[in-house]
PDB file as gemmi writes it, atoms N, CA and C in Angstrom:
CRYST1    1.000    1.000    1.000  90.00  90.00  90.00 P 1                      
ATOM      1  N   UNK A   1     106.027 122.579 115.550  1.00  0.00           N  
ATOM      2  CA  UNK A   1     106.332 122.888 117.108  1.00  0.00           C  
ATOM      3  C   UNK A   1     107.557 123.601 117.277  1.00  0.00           C  
ATOM      4  N   UNK A   2     107.354 124.222 118.427  1.00  0.00           N  
ATOM      5  CA  UNK A   2     108.703 125.165 118.700  1.00  0.00           C  
ATOM      6  C   UNK A   2     109.798 124.385 119.486  1.00  0.00           C  
ATOM      7  N   UNK A   3     110.852 124.865 119.593  1.00  0.00           N  
ATOM      8  CA  UNK A   3     112.095 124.284 120.240  1.00  0.00           C  
ATOM      9  C   UNK A   3     111.601 123.874 121.676  1.00  0.00           C  
ATOM     10  N   UNK A   4     110.733 124.722 122.348  1.00  0.00           N  
ATOM     11  CA  UNK A   4     110.372 124.478 123.756  1.00  0.00           C  
ATOM     12  C   UNK A   4     109.423 123.099 123.738  1.00  0.00           C  
ATOM     13  N   UNK A   5     108.555 123.110 122.740  1.00  0.00           N  
ATOM     14  CA  UNK A   5     107.689 121.773 122.678  1.00  0.00           C  
ATOM     15  C   UNK A   5     108.594 120.431 122.487  1.00  0.00           C  
ATOM     16  N   UNK A   6     109.611 120.603 121.540  1.00  0.00           N  
ATOM     17  CA  UNK A   6     110.530 119.623 121.280  1.00  0.00           C  
ATOM     18  C   UNK A   6     111.342 119.300 122.571  1.00  0.00           C  
ATOM     19  N   UNK A   7     111.531 120.223 123.298  1.00  0.00           N  
ATOM     20  CA  UNK A   7     112.412 120.020 124.583  1.00  0.00           C  
ATOM     21  C   UNK A   7     111.470 119.094 125.655  1.00  0.00           C  
ATOM     22  N   UNK A   8     110.250 119.511 125.740  1.00  0.00           N  
ATOM     23  CA  UNK A   8     109.390 118.878 126.593  1.00  0.00           C  
ATOM     24  C   UNK A   8     109.054 117.241 125.890  1.00  0.00           C  
ATOM     25  N   UNK A   9     109.085 117.067 124.710  1.00  0.00           N  
ATOM     26  CA  UNK A   9     108.847 115.867 124.092  1.00  0.00           C  
ATOM     27  C   UNK A   9     110.153 114.904 124.432  1.00  0.00           C  
ATOM     28  N   UNK A  10     111.264 115.657 124.292  1.00  0.00           N  
ATOM     29  CA  UNK A  10     112.727 114.781 124.571  1.00  0.00           C  
ATOM     30  C   UNK A  10     112.682 114.329 126.007  1.00  0.00           C  
ATOM     31  N   UNK A  11     111.997 115.053 126.989  1.00  0.00           N  
ATOM     32  CA  UNK A  11     112.123 114.667 128.249  1.00  0.00           C  
ATOM     33  C   UNK A  11     110.901 113.556 128.785  1.00  0.00           C  
ATOM     34  N   UNK A  12     110.100 113.299 127.899  1.00  0.00           N  
ATOM     35  CA  UNK A  12     108.954 112.392 128.360  1.00  0.00           C  
ATOM     36  C   UNK A  12     109.273 111.003 127.963  1.00  0.00           C  
ATOM     37  N   UNK A  13     109.022 110.022 128.865  1.00  0.00           N  
ATOM     38  CA  UNK A  13     109.303 108.737 128.735  1.00  0.00           C  
ATOM     39  C   UNK A  13     108.322 107.950 127.828  1.00  0.00           C  
ATOM     40  N   UNK A  14     106.999 108.374 127.800  1.00  0.00           N  
ATOM     41  CA  UNK A  14     105.957 107.537 127.055  1.00  0.00           C  
ATOM     42  C   UNK A  14     105.412 108.639 126.113  1.00  0.00           C  
ATOM     43  N   UNK A  15     105.478 108.435 124.728  1.00  0.00           N  
ATOM     44  CA  UNK A  15     104.918 109.306 123.859  1.00  0.00           C  
ATOM     45  C   UNK A  15     103.591 108.863 123.140  1.00  0.00           C  
ATOM     46  N   UNK A  16     102.782 109.720 122.722  1.00  0.00           N  
ATOM     47  CA  UNK A  16     101.741 109.226 121.852  1.00  0.00           C  
ATOM     48  C   UNK A  16     102.051 109.037 120.505  1.00  0.00           C  
ATOM     49  N   UNK A  17     101.188 108.601 119.579  1.00  0.00           N  
ATOM     50  CA  UNK A  17     101.617 108.554 118.152  1.00  0.00           C  
ATOM     51  C   UNK A  17     101.811 109.988 117.518  1.00  0.00           C  
ATOM     52  N   UNK A  18     101.123 110.999 117.858  1.00  0.00           N  
ATOM     53  CA  UNK A  18     101.244 112.021 117.441  1.00  0.00           C  
ATOM     54  C   UNK A  18     102.563 112.820 117.879  1.00  0.00           C  
ATOM     55  N   UNK A  19     102.901 112.586 118.832  1.00  0.00           N  
ATOM     56  CA  UNK A  19     104.280 113.041 119.519  1.00  0.00           C  
ATOM     57  C   UNK A  19     105.459 112.336 118.912  1.00  0.00           C  
ATOM     58  N   UNK A  20     105.387 111.090 118.565  1.00  0.00           N  
ATOM     59  CA  UNK A  20     106.502 110.408 117.530  1.00  0.00           C  
ATOM     60  C   UNK A  20     106.521 110.948 116.330  1.00  0.00           C  
ATOM     61  N   UNK A  21     105.233 111.177 115.688  1.00  0.00           N  
ATOM     62  CA  UNK A  21     105.336 111.814 114.422  1.00  0.00           C  
ATOM     63  C   UNK A  21     106.018 113.155 114.385  1.00  0.00           C  
ATOM     64  N   UNK A  22     105.688 114.022 115.351  1.00  0.00           N  
ATOM     65  CA  UNK A  22     106.453 115.250 115.539  1.00  0.00           C  
ATOM     66  C   UNK A  22     108.175 114.993 115.620  1.00  0.00           C  
ATOM     67  N   UNK A  23     108.252 114.205 116.529  1.00  0.00           N  
ATOM     68  CA  UNK A  23     109.896 113.885 116.610  1.00  0.00           C  
ATOM     69  C   UNK A  23     110.366 113.291 115.427  1.00  0.00           C  
ATOM     70  N   UNK A  24     109.702 112.525 114.622  1.00  0.00           N  
ATOM     71  CA  UNK A  24     110.154 111.944 113.390  1.00  0.00           C  
ATOM     72  C   UNK A  24     110.092 112.653 112.295  1.00  0.00           C  
ATOM     73  N   UNK A  25     109.194 113.800 112.309  1.00  0.00           N  
ATOM     74  CA  UNK A  25     109.034 114.594 111.181  1.00  0.00           C  
ATOM     75  C   UNK A  25     108.180 113.767 110.086  1.00  0.00           C  
ATOM     76  N   UNK A  26     107.371 113.087 110.579  1.00  0.00           N  
ATOM     77  CA  UNK A  26     106.477 112.243 109.483  1.00  0.00           C  
ATOM     78  C   UNK A  26     104.963 112.471 109.989  1.00  0.00           C  
ATOM     79  N   UNK A  27     104.018 111.657 109.288  1.00  0.00           N  
ATOM     80  CA  UNK A  27     102.580 111.799 109.558  1.00  0.00           C  
ATOM     81  C   UNK A  27     102.304 110.381 110.596  1.00  0.00           C  
ATOM     82  N   UNK A  28     101.178 110.837 111.248  1.00  0.00           N  
ATOM     83  CA  UNK A  28     100.777 109.861 112.238  1.00  0.00           C  
ATOM     84  C   UNK A  28     100.566 108.584 111.595  1.00  0.00           C  
ATOM     85  N   UNK A  29      99.998 108.545 110.396  1.00  0.00           N  
ATOM     86  CA  UNK A  29      99.807 107.300 109.563  1.00  0.00           C  
ATOM     87  C   UNK A  29     101.013 106.661 109.398  1.00  0.00           C  
ATOM     88  N   UNK A  30     102.130 107.282 109.144  1.00  0.00           N  
ATOM     89  CA  UNK A  30     103.518 106.652 108.893  1.00  0.00           C  
ATOM     90  C   UNK A  30     103.955 105.995 109.962  1.00  0.00           C  
ATOM     91  N   UNK A  31     103.625 106.583 111.226  1.00  0.00           N  
ATOM     92  CA  UNK A  31     103.958 105.909 112.550  1.00  0.00           C  
ATOM     93  C   UNK A  31     103.105 104.734 112.747  1.00  0.00           C  
ATOM     94  N   UNK A  32     102.084 104.711 112.458  1.00  0.00           N  
ATOM     95  CA  UNK A  32     101.050 103.687 112.466  1.00  0.00           C  
ATOM     96  C   UNK A  32     101.543 102.391 111.542  1.00  0.00           C  
ATOM     97  N   UNK A  33     101.996 102.635 110.544  1.00  0.00           N  
ATOM     98  CA  UNK A  33     102.693 101.866 109.466  1.00  0.00           C  
ATOM     99  C   UNK A  33     103.880 101.232 110.049  1.00  0.00           C  
ATOM    100  N   UNK A  34     104.538 101.930 110.562  1.00  0.00           N  
ATOM    101  CA  UNK A  34     105.942 101.416 111.203  1.00  0.00           C  
ATOM    102  C   UNK A  34     105.526 100.662 112.424  1.00  0.00           C  
ATOM    103  N   UNK A  35     104.636 100.933 113.265  1.00  0.00           N  
ATOM    104  CA  UNK A  35     104.085  99.994 114.297  1.00  0.00           C  
ATOM    105  C   UNK A  35     103.662  98.718 113.795  1.00  0.00           C  
ATOM    106  N   UNK A  36     102.815  98.715 112.714  1.00  0.00           N  
ATOM    107  CA  UNK A  36     102.367  97.479 111.966  1.00  0.00           C  
ATOM    108  C   UNK A  36     103.399  96.659 111.562  1.00  0.00           C  
ATOM    109  N   UNK A  37     104.524  97.359 110.892  1.00  0.00           N  
ATOM    110  CA  UNK A  37     105.683  96.486 110.328  1.00  0.00           C  
ATOM    111  C   UNK A  37     106.500  95.975 111.441  1.00  0.00           C  
ATOM    112  N   UNK A  38     106.489  96.411 112.595  1.00  0.00           N  
ATOM    113  CA  UNK A  38     107.225  96.026 113.751  1.00  0.00           C  
ATOM    114  C   UNK A  38     108.529  96.892 113.631  1.00  0.00           C  
ATOM    115  N   UNK A  39     108.791  97.943 112.955  1.00  0.00           N  
ATOM    116  CA  UNK A  39     109.948  98.739 113.227  1.00  0.00           C  
ATOM    117  C   UNK A  39     109.824  99.543 114.487  1.00  0.00           C  
ATOM    118  N   UNK A  40     108.644  99.853 114.978  1.00  0.00           N  
ATOM    119  CA  UNK A  40     108.573 100.623 116.152  1.00  0.00           C  
ATOM    120  C   UNK A  40     107.674  99.990 117.013  1.00  0.00           C  
ATOM    121  N   UNK A  41     108.134  99.716 118.296  1.00  0.00           N  
ATOM    122  CA  UNK A  41     107.490  98.845 119.363  1.00  0.00           C  
ATOM    123  C   UNK A  41     106.462  99.729 119.966  1.00  0.00           C  
ATOM    124  N   UNK A  42     105.219  99.370 120.074  1.00  0.00           N  
ATOM    125  CA  UNK A  42     104.222 100.098 120.787  1.00  0.00           C  
ATOM    126  C   UNK A  42     103.267  99.395 121.568  1.00  0.00           C  
ATOM    127  N   UNK A  43     102.488  99.932 122.374  1.00  0.00           N  
ATOM    128  CA  UNK A  43     101.515  99.296 123.403  1.00  0.00           C  
ATOM    129  C   UNK A  43     100.198  99.724 123.035  1.00  0.00           C  
ATOM    130  N   UNK A  44      99.234  99.207 122.719  1.00  0.00           N  
ATOM    131  CA  UNK A  44      97.976  99.658 122.558  1.00  0.00           C  
ATOM    132  C   UNK A  44      97.117  99.468 123.843  1.00  0.00           C  
ATOM    133  N   UNK A  45      96.688 100.599 124.387  1.00  0.00           N  
ATOM    134  CA  UNK A  45      96.045 100.444 125.972  1.00  0.00           C  
ATOM    135  C   UNK A  45      94.596 100.669 125.693  1.00  0.00           C  
ATOM    136  N   UNK A  46      94.169 100.635 124.552  1.00  0.00           N  
ATOM    137  CA  UNK A  46      92.692 100.829 124.256  1.00  0.00           C  
ATOM    138  C   UNK A  46      92.493 101.563 122.948  1.00  0.00           C  
ATOM    139  N   UNK A  47      91.092 101.942 122.547  1.00  0.00           N  
ATOM    140  CA  UNK A  47      90.897 102.639 121.550  1.00  0.00           C  
ATOM    141  C   UNK A  47      91.520 103.899 121.613  1.00  0.00           C  
ATOM    142  N   UNK A  48      92.272 104.278 120.687  1.00  0.00           N  
ATOM    143  CA  UNK A  48      92.934 105.737 120.484  1.00  0.00           C  
ATOM    144  C   UNK A  48      94.013 105.807 121.717  1.00  0.00           C  
ATOM    145  N   UNK A  49      94.541 104.688 122.306  1.00  0.00           N  
ATOM    146  CA  UNK A  49      95.350 105.039 123.138  1.00  0.00           C  
ATOM    147  C   UNK A  49      96.814 103.997 123.193  1.00  0.00           C  
ATOM    148  N   UNK A  50      97.477 104.387 122.042  1.00  0.00           N  
ATOM    149  CA  UNK A  50      98.589 103.729 121.511  1.00  0.00           C  
ATOM    150  C   UNK A  50      99.910 104.638 122.019  1.00  0.00           C  
ATOM    151  N   UNK A  51     100.827 103.879 122.695  1.00  0.00           N  
ATOM    152  CA  UNK A  51     101.790 104.687 123.349  1.00  0.00           C  
ATOM    153  C   UNK A  51     103.077 104.008 122.922  1.00  0.00           C  
ATOM    154  N   UNK A  52     104.050 104.845 122.826  1.00  0.00           N  
ATOM    155  CA  UNK A  52     105.534 104.288 122.333  1.00  0.00           C  
ATOM    156  C   UNK A  52     106.522 104.796 123.489  1.00  0.00           C  
ATOM    157  N   UNK A  53     107.519 103.973 123.833  1.00  0.00           N  
ATOM    158  CA  UNK A  53     108.482 104.327 124.829  1.00  0.00           C  
ATOM    159  C   UNK A  53     109.536 105.104 124.055  1.00  0.00           C  
ATOM    160  N   UNK A  54     109.922 106.262 124.635  1.00  0.00           N  
ATOM    161  CA  UNK A  54     111.051 107.149 124.065  1.00  0.00           C  
ATOM    162  C   UNK A  54     112.113 106.438 123.744  1.00  0.00           C  
ATOM    163  N   UNK A  55     112.614 105.516 124.651  1.00  0.00           N  
ATOM    164  CA  UNK A  55     113.897 104.612 124.570  1.00  0.00           C  
ATOM    165  C   UNK A  55     113.778 103.885 123.156  1.00  0.00           C  
ATOM    166  N   UNK A  56     112.643 103.258 122.839  1.00  0.00           N  
ATOM    167  CA  UNK A  56     112.505 102.622 121.593  1.00  0.00           C  
ATOM    168  C   UNK A  56     112.808 103.424 120.349  1.00  0.00           C  
ATOM    169  N   UNK A  57     112.281 104.850 120.553  1.00  0.00           N  
ATOM    170  CA  UNK A  57     112.540 105.786 119.334  1.00  0.00           C  
ATOM    171  C   UNK A  57     114.098 105.872 119.245  1.00  0.00           C  
ATOM    172  N   UNK A  58     114.850 106.079 120.385  1.00  0.00           N  
ATOM    173  CA  UNK A  58     115.977 106.446 120.381  1.00  0.00           C  
ATOM    174  C   UNK A  58     116.927 105.235 119.957  1.00  0.00           C  
ATOM    175  N   UNK A  59     116.504 104.012 120.192  1.00  0.00           N  
ATOM    176  CA  UNK A  59     117.108 102.786 119.714  1.00  0.00           C  
ATOM    177  C   UNK A  59     116.981 102.661 118.038  1.00  0.00           C  
ATOM    178  N   UNK A  60     116.165 103.207 117.495  1.00  0.00           N  
ATOM    179  CA  UNK A  60     116.179 103.294 116.059  1.00  0.00           C  
ATOM    180  C   UNK A  60     117.229 104.014 115.367  1.00  0.00           C  
ATOM    181  N   UNK A  61     117.871 104.870 115.998  1.00  0.00           N  
ATOM    182  CA  UNK A  61     118.851 105.699 115.398  1.00  0.00           C  
ATOM    183  C   UNK A  61     120.218 105.295 115.855  1.00  0.00           C  
ATOM    184  N   UNK A  62     120.383 104.218 116.778  1.00  0.00           N  
ATOM    185  CA  UNK A  62     121.763 103.961 117.439  1.00  0.00           C  
ATOM    186  C   UNK A  62     122.624 103.293 116.451  1.00  0.00           C  
ATOM    187  N   UNK A  63     121.934 102.463 115.538  1.00  0.00           N  
ATOM    188  CA  UNK A  63     122.865 101.639 114.636  1.00  0.00           C  
ATOM    189  C   UNK A  63     123.148 102.372 113.401  1.00  0.00           C  
TER     190      UNK A  63                                                      
END                                                                             
């Protein structure tokens, strides 16, 4: 992704798994693994509709 795309992702409050993977520079499977482990909080709104709050991603790096 380009810097412009990352800027847009930084402004969004709710992210998809693919967007989280882009921000964390990992695979979508890794994001799902972190969700299942409880490291990342997420909400499943239906089949293929998993969403993550941007503030929860930011909280991962505060400590």
